[in-house]
C-alpha cells in the first residue's frame, strides 16, 4: 500500500514539476543576468580608466605647455614683451580654455620704474599696479594670454584668493597646483563658483642676468602660471569619449576632500562607482566614475527574459502533461487496486488483500483488547472433482462454496479466497453470537459446506477441513497466524478430514520437531546414522523363517533414536522419502550380496515402499538397474505397499505392480484393514501377500470384533489365493488364535525383533534355516 505521505506527493506531482522547471529557468536567467551585470561592471571600470587617463593626459598637456612658457621667460632672462609672449603662447596652445600669465616680482622701490616701463610696453598711459596701496613687494601680472584679465593685478595683494600658494611657489622649486578657486584675479568673486585650477611655477633668473633685474633675496623673479576652467577641462575630456560617463572629482590633498565636479544625480553614486587617483603637481585628485544610468538598465534583458519565458512555457507544458499522466495513473491504480482487493472468480477478498486485512484487524484487536479467530478452510478431495468433471465445473463449485460460506458466517466476518480450494476466514470474537463458540462455528461451517451442491445438472458432494488459531494467545503477526492455522489444518486433514483443529502449543512443538527431523534426516542421508534392520517372518505351521522385512533404524546425534513411525510420515510429506527410499533399496541389495558372499542363505527380503516412490516414473527402470548391478535374483525381493497408494492412483499403480510382479518380485499389501478403499484390487492386482495391520492383532484375544475381522481377512485372502501375514504377534495366545484361523505367516516380537545386518550369521532362525538348507 502506498503511504499517505507518498500519496500526497503523487497528488502534487504536477506542482512539483512546475516548481522545479520554473526554478531551473529562474536560476538560469539569474545566472545570465549576473554574468551580464559583471560584464557591464567591467565595461564601466574600463570606461572609468579611460576617463581618468584622458583627464590625466589633458592635465599633462597643460603642464607641458606651462613648462614651455616658463622656459621662454627663463631663456629670455625676463625680457619678454607682451607681444612676444602672446605670439609664443598662441603658437604653443591649441585651445583658448587655458589662460597663461606671468606675474613679475617688483620690490617697492622699483614700482614706479616697472609701471612706467609697462605703460610704454602696453601703450597704456593709465597702467598702474592694483589694487592700489603701498606694499613692500608687488607681483603684478605683466604678461597675459589670452587677454581676459587686466594687466597689473598684484597677486601679492591680500585680495588675491590664492595668496598662500603664491607664497608656496615662491619658497619652493616645485610646481604647484591650487585647490579649486573662483575665477582668479577678479576682485568680486565671493559668490562665484570654485571652478578654476591654477598651475604655477617659480621663475629664478640665471646668475649672469640677475644684476639688472628685480629679484628678491632668493633670486626669485616671479611666477609663471596657467589656469583653466574645470568645466571646460571636463568637457574636453568627455567630448573625446564615445560612451556616456558620469563622474565626480575631489581634491583630496588635505584631510577634508573638496568636491569640485559632479556630473551625476546624487542618487546614482549610491549604486556603485569606480575610483581612481590622479596626481597633479603637489595635489591629489580622486576621480569617481560610472555609467550614467543604473547597471540593470544596461543589461540586455531580452535574452534573459526569453530564457525565463521559455522555461515558464516548458513548465506549463510539463505540468499539464504530468497532470494528465497522473490522472491516468490514478484511474489505472484504482482499477488495479480493485483487482488486487477482490478475487475475480469468487467475489471474495483476494489472497493479497485478505492478508492485508488480517494485519489491520490485528492492530485493531491489539488496541481494543479483542480476540481474533483466523481459520484456513480447505475442501477435501477437491482434486478428484477437478479431475472427474474438469476445471470449469471445479470453478463453479468453488463459487457455490464461496456463496455458502458468506451465508453461514457472521456478517462482519472477513472472507478471502486463497486460491485452489482454500479460504481464509477472520472473525473478531465479539462478532460471534453470544451462545456461539468457535467450535460451534467451525462445526456448522463444515456441516453447511458438506451439504450437496447442484451444479450444471450434477449433484456434487464435497467436505472440508478447518484449521484455526486464536489471537492473542498465538501469533504476533499475520504471517505467523496463517502459518499456525495451516498447521492446524494439516492436523485436521491427517485426522481423517471433514473436521477442524485449533492450533495449540503442543501442535507448535510437534511442528518444530518435524522441521528438525526433516533437517537432520537430510543430513543423515549424506553422513551416517541410518541403518537397515531385518525382522524375520515365520511360517506359522512349520515355524521356519520364510522372509524378512527391511525396517529403517535411525540414531541421530542430536535427536537420539527416532522411530520410523515418526520420521517416515515426515519424509513422505517433505519429499525426503525419495532419496531415503533409494538409499533403502541400495542398502538392501548390498546386504543381500554381502550375505551371499559370506555364504549365508537368507529368505526373501521385503522392502517397504511409500506411495511417492511408486509414483516416480523412473521407479521401475531404477529397480531393473539395481537388480542388474547387484546381480540379485528377483525372487529374493518383496515389496510392501500400503492401501493408500491404491486409493490415490489405482490405474497407473496397477500397471507398475504388474510389471514388478512379472519380474518375479513378490508383492504384499501392508497394513491391511486400515484403509477405506474397495476390495476389488485384491482380485485384480498381482499381490501375493496380505499383511493384517497390527492394530487388529494387538487386541485379537480380548476384542471379539477384531478377532472376527482378522478371521474374515484370512478367509478372504485364502479365497483369493493370497497368503496372509499377521504382523505384531507378541504373545503365544495371539499365535494360537491365528494358527486356529489358518493364518499362514506371522511377524512379531514373539519371534524376533528386527536384527542388524551383521547379526544374520548368528541369529538362531537364520542359522536353522541354513542348516536345513532351503526355504519356501
Ligand atoms: P510396517 O511396515 O507395518 O512395519 C512393521 C512395524 O511393526 C515395524 O515398526 C516393526 O518394528 C513393528 N513391529 C514388528 N513386530 C512388532 C510387535 O510384536 N509389536 C509391535 N508393537 N510392533 C512390532 P517400525 O520399524 O517402527 O516401522 C514403522 C513403519 O515405518 C513401518 O510399518 C513402515 O510403514 C515404515 N517403515 C519402516 N521402514 C521403512 C522403509 O524402509 N521404507 C518405508 N517406506 N517405510 C518404512
Ligand atoms: Mg511393512
Ligand atoms: Mg505394517
PDB file of C-alpha atoms in Angstrom, residues 348-510:
ATOM      1  CA  UNK A 348     -14.438 -12.595  -2.042  1.00  0.00           C
ATOM      2  CA  UNK A 349     -11.355 -10.661  -0.896  1.00  0.00           C
ATOM      3  CA  UNK A 350      -8.229 -11.574  -2.814  1.00  0.00           C
ATOM      4  CA  UNK A 351      -5.405 -13.601  -1.325  1.00  0.00           C
ATOM      5  CA  UNK A 352      -3.259 -10.474  -1.057  1.00  0.00           C
ATOM      6  CA  UNK A 353      -5.958  -8.224   0.363  1.00  0.00           C
ATOM      7  CA  UNK A 354      -7.314 -10.636   2.963  1.00  0.00           C
ATOM      8  CA  UNK A 355      -3.800 -10.944   4.404  1.00  0.00           C
ATOM      9  CA  UNK A 356      -3.562  -7.163   4.460  1.00  0.00           C
ATOM     10  CA  UNK A 357      -6.957  -7.105   6.218  1.00  0.00           C
ATOM     11  CA  UNK A 358      -5.606  -9.593   8.761  1.00  0.00           C
ATOM     12  CA  UNK A 359      -2.739  -7.226   9.593  1.00  0.00           C
ATOM     13  CA  UNK A 360      -5.226  -4.360  10.017  1.00  0.00           C
ATOM     14  CA  UNK A 361      -7.506  -6.428  12.244  1.00  0.00           C
ATOM     15  CA  UNK A 362      -4.531  -7.451  14.370  1.00  0.00           C
ATOM     16  CA  UNK A 363      -3.741  -3.800  15.070  1.00  0.00           C
ATOM     17  CA  UNK A 364      -7.422  -3.168  15.861  1.00  0.00           C
ATOM     18  CA  UNK A 365      -7.662  -6.172  18.208  1.00  0.00           C
ATOM     19  CA  UNK A 366      -4.437  -5.182  19.926  1.00  0.00           C
ATOM     20  CA  UNK A 367      -5.720  -1.657  20.556  1.00  0.00           C
ATOM     21  CA  UNK A 368      -9.228  -2.760  21.587  1.00  0.00           C
ATOM     22  CA  UNK A 369      -8.012  -5.817  23.516  1.00  0.00           C
ATOM     23  CA  UNK A 370     -10.128  -8.207  21.480  1.00  0.00           C
ATOM     24  CA  UNK A 371      -9.738 -11.769  20.287  1.00  0.00           C
ATOM     25  CA  UNK A 372      -9.367 -12.635  16.641  1.00  0.00           C
ATOM     26  CA  UNK A 373     -10.014 -16.081  15.182  1.00  0.00           C
ATOM     27  CA  UNK A 374      -8.220 -16.980  11.952  1.00  0.00           C
ATOM     28  CA  UNK A 375      -9.458 -20.030  10.028  1.00  0.00           C
ATOM     29  CA  UNK A 376      -7.977 -21.682   6.969  1.00  0.00           C
ATOM     30  CA  UNK A 377     -10.629 -23.784   5.260  1.00  0.00           C
ATOM     31  CA  UNK A 378      -9.645 -26.373   2.669  1.00  0.00           C
ATOM     32  CA  UNK A 379     -12.008 -28.555   0.644  1.00  0.00           C
ATOM     33  CA  UNK A 380     -11.450 -32.312   0.942  1.00  0.00           C
ATOM     34  CA  UNK A 381     -10.537 -34.197  -2.232  1.00  0.00           C
ATOM     35  CA  UNK A 382     -11.362 -31.234  -4.455  1.00  0.00           C
ATOM     36  CA  UNK A 383      -8.743 -32.548  -6.865  1.00  0.00           C
ATOM     37  CA  UNK A 384     -10.953 -35.536  -7.566  1.00  0.00           C
ATOM     38  CA  UNK A 385     -13.812 -33.244  -8.643  1.00  0.00           C
ATOM     39  CA  UNK A 386     -11.472 -31.287 -10.934  1.00  0.00           C
ATOM     40  CA  UNK A 387     -10.148 -34.474 -12.483  1.00  0.00           C
ATOM     41  CA  UNK A 388     -13.545 -36.093 -12.830  1.00  0.00           C
ATOM     42  CA  UNK A 389     -15.535 -33.124 -14.153  1.00  0.00           C
ATOM     43  CA  UNK A 390     -12.976 -30.609 -15.356  1.00  0.00           C
ATOM     44  CA  UNK A 391     -11.670 -27.324 -14.002  1.00  0.00           C
ATOM     45  CA  UNK A 392     -14.590 -25.283 -15.282  1.00  0.00           C
ATOM     46  CA  UNK A 393     -17.035 -27.187 -13.135  1.00  0.00           C
ATOM     47  CA  UNK A 394     -14.489 -27.105 -10.303  1.00  0.00           C
ATOM     48  CA  UNK A 395     -14.501 -23.296 -10.518  1.00  0.00           C
ATOM     49  CA  UNK A 396     -18.302 -23.239 -10.415  1.00  0.00           C
ATOM     50  CA  UNK A 397     -18.259 -25.407  -7.319  1.00  0.00           C
ATOM     51  CA  UNK A 398     -15.765 -23.002  -5.710  1.00  0.00           C
ATOM     52  CA  UNK A 399     -18.166 -20.124  -6.446  1.00  0.00           C
ATOM     53  CA  UNK A 400     -21.019 -22.058  -4.817  1.00  0.00           C
ATOM     54  CA  UNK A 401     -18.870 -22.850  -1.789  1.00  0.00           C
ATOM     55  CA  UNK A 402     -17.933 -19.143  -1.500  1.00  0.00           C
ATOM     56  CA  UNK A 403     -21.595 -18.179  -1.582  1.00  0.00           C
ATOM     57  CA  UNK A 404     -22.487 -20.712   1.080  1.00  0.00           C
ATOM     58  CA  UNK A 405     -19.564 -19.611   3.190  1.00  0.00           C
ATOM     59  CA  UNK A 406     -20.748 -15.989   3.081  1.00  0.00           C
ATOM     60  CA  UNK A 407     -24.210 -17.106   4.220  1.00  0.00           C
ATOM     61  CA  UNK A 408     -23.080 -19.290   7.074  1.00  0.00           C
ATOM     62  CA  UNK A 409     -20.557 -16.815   8.546  1.00  0.00           C
ATOM     63  CA  UNK A 410     -21.448 -13.808  10.724  1.00  0.00           C
ATOM     64  CA  UNK A 411     -21.944 -10.526   8.834  1.00  0.00           C
ATOM     65  CA  UNK A 412     -18.717  -8.942   9.972  1.00  0.00           C
ATOM     66  CA  UNK A 413     -16.551 -11.965   9.199  1.00  0.00           C
ATOM     67  CA  UNK A 414     -13.855 -11.275   6.613  1.00  0.00           C
ATOM     68  CA  UNK A 415     -13.649 -13.980   3.955  1.00  0.00           C
ATOM     69  CA  UNK A 416     -10.821 -14.275   1.434  1.00  0.00           C
ATOM     70  CA  UNK A 417     -10.087 -16.792  -1.304  1.00  0.00           C
ATOM     71  CA  UNK A 418      -6.518 -18.061  -1.083  1.00  0.00           C
ATOM     72  CA  UNK A 419      -6.657 -19.872  -4.417  1.00  0.00           C
ATOM     73  CA  UNK A 420      -7.068 -23.572  -5.260  1.00  0.00           C
ATOM     74  CA  UNK A 421      -9.609 -24.916  -2.772  1.00  0.00           C
ATOM     75  CA  UNK A 422      -8.548 -22.826   0.248  1.00  0.00           C
ATOM     76  CA  UNK A 423     -10.228 -19.917   2.042  1.00  0.00           C
ATOM     77  CA  UNK A 424      -9.134 -17.604   4.832  1.00  0.00           C
ATOM     78  CA  UNK A 425     -11.755 -16.515   7.377  1.00  0.00           C
ATOM     79  CA  UNK A 426     -11.223 -13.810  10.006  1.00  0.00           C
ATOM     80  CA  UNK A 427     -13.652 -13.258  12.845  1.00  0.00           C
ATOM     81  CA  UNK A 428     -13.348 -10.799  15.697  1.00  0.00           C
ATOM     82  CA  UNK A 429     -14.812 -12.779  18.584  1.00  0.00           C
ATOM     83  CA  UNK A 430     -17.246 -10.001  19.523  1.00  0.00           C
ATOM     84  CA  UNK A 431     -18.930 -10.552  16.192  1.00  0.00           C
ATOM     85  CA  UNK A 432     -19.978 -14.074  17.181  1.00  0.00           C
ATOM     86  CA  UNK A 433     -23.436 -14.619  18.606  1.00  0.00           C
ATOM     87  CA  UNK A 434     -23.325 -14.841  22.365  1.00  0.00           C
ATOM     88  CA  UNK A 435     -24.158 -18.525  22.547  1.00  0.00           C
ATOM     89  CA  UNK A 436     -21.844 -19.420  19.706  1.00  0.00           C
ATOM     90  CA  UNK A 437     -18.343 -20.678  20.350  1.00  0.00           C
ATOM     91  CA  UNK A 438     -15.594 -21.021  17.792  1.00  0.00           C
ATOM     92  CA  UNK A 439     -16.031 -24.805  17.932  1.00  0.00           C
ATOM     93  CA  UNK A 440     -19.744 -24.482  17.139  1.00  0.00           C
ATOM     94  CA  UNK A 441     -18.955 -22.129  14.314  1.00  0.00           C
ATOM     95  CA  UNK A 442     -16.339 -24.479  12.831  1.00  0.00           C
ATOM     96  CA  UNK A 443     -18.755 -27.410  13.079  1.00  0.00           C
ATOM     97  CA  UNK A 444     -21.587 -25.521  11.447  1.00  0.00           C
ATOM     98  CA  UNK A 445     -19.300 -24.372   8.623  1.00  0.00           C
ATOM     99  CA  UNK A 446     -18.238 -27.978   7.949  1.00  0.00           C
ATOM    100  CA  UNK A 447     -21.837 -29.123   8.094  1.00  0.00           C
ATOM    101  CA  UNK A 448     -23.120 -26.440   5.700  1.00  0.00           C
ATOM    102  CA  UNK A 449     -20.269 -26.775   3.239  1.00  0.00           C
ATOM    103  CA  UNK A 450     -20.678 -30.562   3.205  1.00  0.00           C
ATOM    104  CA  UNK A 451     -24.330 -30.382   2.124  1.00  0.00           C
ATOM    105  CA  UNK A 452     -24.852 -31.382  -1.529  1.00  0.00           C
ATOM    106  CA  UNK A 453     -24.396 -28.923  -4.446  1.00  0.00           C
ATOM    107  CA  UNK A 454     -26.336 -28.842  -7.644  1.00  0.00           C
ATOM    108  CA  UNK A 455     -24.004 -27.636 -10.398  1.00  0.00           C
ATOM    109  CA  UNK A 456     -24.751 -27.913 -14.113  1.00  0.00           C
ATOM    110  CA  UNK A 457     -27.260 -30.675 -13.591  1.00  0.00           C
ATOM    111  CA  UNK A 458     -24.961 -32.661 -11.340  1.00  0.00           C
ATOM    112  CA  UNK A 459     -25.273 -33.287  -7.645  1.00  0.00           C
ATOM    113  CA  UNK A 460     -21.857 -32.957  -6.061  1.00  0.00           C
ATOM    114  CA  UNK A 461     -20.714 -33.652  -2.544  1.00  0.00           C
ATOM    115  CA  UNK A 462     -17.600 -32.222  -1.005  1.00  0.00           C
ATOM    116  CA  UNK A 463     -16.373 -31.941   2.543  1.00  0.00           C
ATOM    117  CA  UNK A 464     -13.959 -29.526   4.104  1.00  0.00           C
ATOM    118  CA  UNK A 465     -11.384 -29.358   6.866  1.00  0.00           C
ATOM    119  CA  UNK A 466     -10.627 -26.315   9.005  1.00  0.00           C
ATOM    120  CA  UNK A 467      -7.526 -25.203  10.863  1.00  0.00           C
ATOM    121  CA  UNK A 468      -7.924 -22.342  13.309  1.00  0.00           C
ATOM    122  CA  UNK A 469      -5.830 -20.180  15.560  1.00  0.00           C
ATOM    123  CA  UNK A 470      -6.853 -17.520  18.061  1.00  0.00           C
ATOM    124  CA  UNK A 471      -5.086 -14.209  18.618  1.00  0.00           C
ATOM    125  CA  UNK A 472      -3.706 -13.014  21.070  1.00  0.00           C
ATOM    126  CA  UNK A 473      -2.970 -16.481  22.509  1.00  0.00           C
ATOM    127  CA  UNK A 474      -0.886 -17.240  19.433  1.00  0.00           C
ATOM    128  CA  UNK A 475       0.853 -15.453  16.622  1.00  0.00           C
ATOM    129  CA  UNK A 476       2.079 -11.893  16.876  1.00  0.00           C
ATOM    130  CA  UNK A 477       1.640 -11.207  13.170  1.00  0.00           C
ATOM    131  CA  UNK A 478      -0.407 -12.133  10.127  1.00  0.00           C
ATOM    132  CA  UNK A 479       2.178 -14.459   8.601  1.00  0.00           C
ATOM    133  CA  UNK A 480       2.587 -16.452  11.811  1.00  0.00           C
ATOM    134  CA  UNK A 481      -1.174 -16.705  12.341  1.00  0.00           C
ATOM    135  CA  UNK A 482      -1.706 -18.083   8.849  1.00  0.00           C
ATOM    136  CA  UNK A 483       1.186 -20.494   9.344  1.00  0.00           C
ATOM    137  CA  UNK A 484      -0.357 -21.769  12.593  1.00  0.00           C
ATOM    138  CA  UNK A 485      -3.816 -22.065  11.034  1.00  0.00           C
ATOM    139  CA  UNK A 486      -2.198 -24.057   8.196  1.00  0.00           C
ATOM    140  CA  UNK A 487      -0.591 -26.384  10.725  1.00  0.00           C
ATOM    141  CA  UNK A 488      -3.921 -26.893  12.459  1.00  0.00           C
ATOM    142  CA  UNK A 489      -5.494 -27.576   9.058  1.00  0.00           C
ATOM    143  CA  UNK A 490      -2.852 -30.163   8.341  1.00  0.00           C
ATOM    144  CA  UNK A 491      -3.722 -31.901  11.598  1.00  0.00           C
ATOM    145  CA  UNK A 492      -7.393 -31.775  10.754  1.00  0.00           C
ATOM    146  CA  UNK A 493      -6.602 -33.376   7.380  1.00  0.00           C
ATOM    147  CA  UNK A 494      -4.430 -36.074   8.878  1.00  0.00           C
ATOM    148  CA  UNK A 495      -7.093 -36.745  11.488  1.00  0.00           C
ATOM    149  CA  UNK A 496      -9.350 -38.021   8.764  1.00  0.00           C
ATOM    150  CA  UNK A 497     -10.647 -34.819   7.129  1.00  0.00           C
ATOM    151  CA  UNK A 498     -14.142 -33.251   7.461  1.00  0.00           C
ATOM    152  CA  UNK A 499     -13.102 -31.944  10.831  1.00  0.00           C
ATOM    153  CA  UNK A 500     -11.443 -28.926  12.452  1.00  0.00           C
ATOM    154  CA  UNK A 501      -8.479 -28.386  14.736  1.00  0.00           C
ATOM    155  CA  UNK A 502      -7.248 -25.374  16.660  1.00  0.00           C
ATOM    156  CA  UNK A 503      -3.591 -24.594  16.939  1.00  0.00           C
ATOM    157  CA  UNK A 504      -2.106 -25.177  20.394  1.00  0.00           C
ATOM    158  CA  UNK A 505       1.327 -25.183  21.971  1.00  0.00           C
ATOM    159  CA  UNK A 506       1.735 -28.937  21.548  1.00  0.00           C
ATOM    160  CA  UNK A 507       0.986 -28.677  17.849  1.00  0.00           C
ATOM    161  CA  UNK A 508       3.596 -25.949  17.554  1.00  0.00           C
ATOM    162  CA  UNK A 509       6.111 -28.101  19.409  1.00  0.00           C
ATOM    163  CA  UNK A 510       5.373 -31.040  17.161  1.00  0.00           C
TER     164      UNK A 510
END
